[in-house]
């Protein structure tokens, strides 16, 4: 995560920006991952095989305030 001061109205706040998200599947089961950030889904039902690590780089502005991650059995 990277942080920077940003101006919000008349105040300055320190905001953290996520530059990427990593996923790890330490189980013996195949998983499917969906990632939604800023109303965009860079991953949608992406297969994540057993014992695998994968990641997603953030766009230039970061992932925003919230990122929804859904992991299910594939």
Tab-separated table of C-alpha atoms in Angstrom:
chain	number	residue	atom	x	y	z
A	1	UNK	CA	0.000	0.000	0.000
A	2	UNK	CA	1.114	3.519	-0.687
A	3	UNK	CA	-0.132	6.586	1.108
A	4	UNK	CA	-0.403	10.238	0.185
A	5	UNK	CA	-2.013	13.442	1.383
A	6	UNK	CA	-5.081	14.444	-0.619
A	7	UNK	CA	-7.391	17.419	-0.354
A	8	UNK	CA	-11.047	16.719	0.528
A	9	UNK	CA	-13.032	19.928	0.642
A	10	UNK	CA	-11.280	22.203	3.134
A	11	UNK	CA	-9.407	19.346	4.860
A	12	UNK	CA	-6.314	17.348	4.007
A	13	UNK	CA	-6.472	13.617	4.689
A	14	UNK	CA	-3.912	10.850	4.372
A	15	UNK	CA	-5.277	8.232	1.988
A	16	UNK	CA	-3.859	4.782	1.380
A	17	UNK	CA	-3.877	3.478	-2.179
A	18	UNK	CA	-3.589	-0.231	-2.833
A	19	UNK	CA	-1.274	-0.984	-5.770
A	20	UNK	CA	-2.193	-4.647	-6.106
A	21	UNK	CA	-3.975	-7.597	-4.544
A	22	UNK	CA	-2.501	-11.084	-4.229
A	23	UNK	CA	-4.493	-14.287	-3.892
A	24	UNK	CA	-3.223	-17.560	-2.466
A	25	UNK	CA	-4.973	-20.919	-2.623
A	26	UNK	CA	-3.266	-23.155	-0.055
A	27	UNK	CA	-6.049	-25.758	-0.265
A	28	UNK	CA	-6.232	-28.908	-2.348
A	29	UNK	CA	-9.414	-27.659	-4.062
A	30	UNK	CA	-9.695	-25.581	-7.222
A	31	UNK	CA	-11.213	-22.129	-6.517
A	32	UNK	CA	-12.793	-19.347	-8.586
A	33	UNK	CA	-12.101	-15.695	-7.721
A	34	UNK	CA	-14.116	-12.582	-8.583
A	35	UNK	CA	-12.737	-9.127	-7.757
A	36	UNK	CA	-14.838	-5.958	-8.113
A	37	UNK	CA	-13.335	-2.527	-7.435
A	38	UNK	CA	-14.668	0.872	-8.537
A	39	UNK	CA	-17.574	-0.949	-10.239
A	40	UNK	CA	-15.072	-2.718	-12.530
A	41	UNK	CA	-14.328	-6.450	-12.371
A	42	UNK	CA	-10.686	-7.080	-13.353
A	43	UNK	CA	-11.264	-10.715	-12.346
A	44	UNK	CA	-14.551	-12.527	-12.959
A	45	UNK	CA	-14.746	-16.225	-12.024
A	46	UNK	CA	-10.998	-16.515	-12.637
A	47	UNK	CA	-9.895	-20.104	-11.922
A	48	UNK	CA	-7.271	-20.396	-9.182
A	49	UNK	CA	-5.780	-23.913	-9.221
A	50	UNK	CA	-4.631	-25.796	-6.145
A	51	UNK	CA	-1.515	-24.529	-4.334
A	52	UNK	CA	-1.305	-21.431	-6.576
A	53	UNK	CA	-0.575	-17.762	-5.921
A	54	UNK	CA	-1.872	-15.096	-8.313
A	55	UNK	CA	-2.217	-11.329	-8.252
A	56	UNK	CA	-3.843	-8.308	-9.863
A	57	UNK	CA	-2.165	-4.930	-10.351
A	58	UNK	CA	-4.252	-1.890	-9.588
A	59	UNK	CA	-5.019	0.819	-12.150
A	60	UNK	CA	-3.124	4.118	-11.778
A	61	UNK	CA	-5.692	5.532	-9.317
A	62	UNK	CA	-5.662	2.402	-7.127
A	63	UNK	CA	-8.573	0.147	-6.259
A	64	UNK	CA	-10.589	2.804	-4.444
A	65	UNK	CA	-12.102	2.706	-0.969
A	66	UNK	CA	-13.540	-0.794	-1.182
A	67	UNK	CA	-12.836	-3.950	-3.124
A	68	UNK	CA	-15.227	-6.896	-3.063
A	69	UNK	CA	-13.596	-10.313	-3.298
A	70	UNK	CA	-15.654	-13.468	-3.794
A	71	UNK	CA	-13.966	-16.875	-3.540
A	72	UNK	CA	-15.871	-20.061	-4.247
A	73	UNK	CA	-15.239	-23.653	-5.227
A	74	UNK	CA	-14.713	-24.087	-8.949
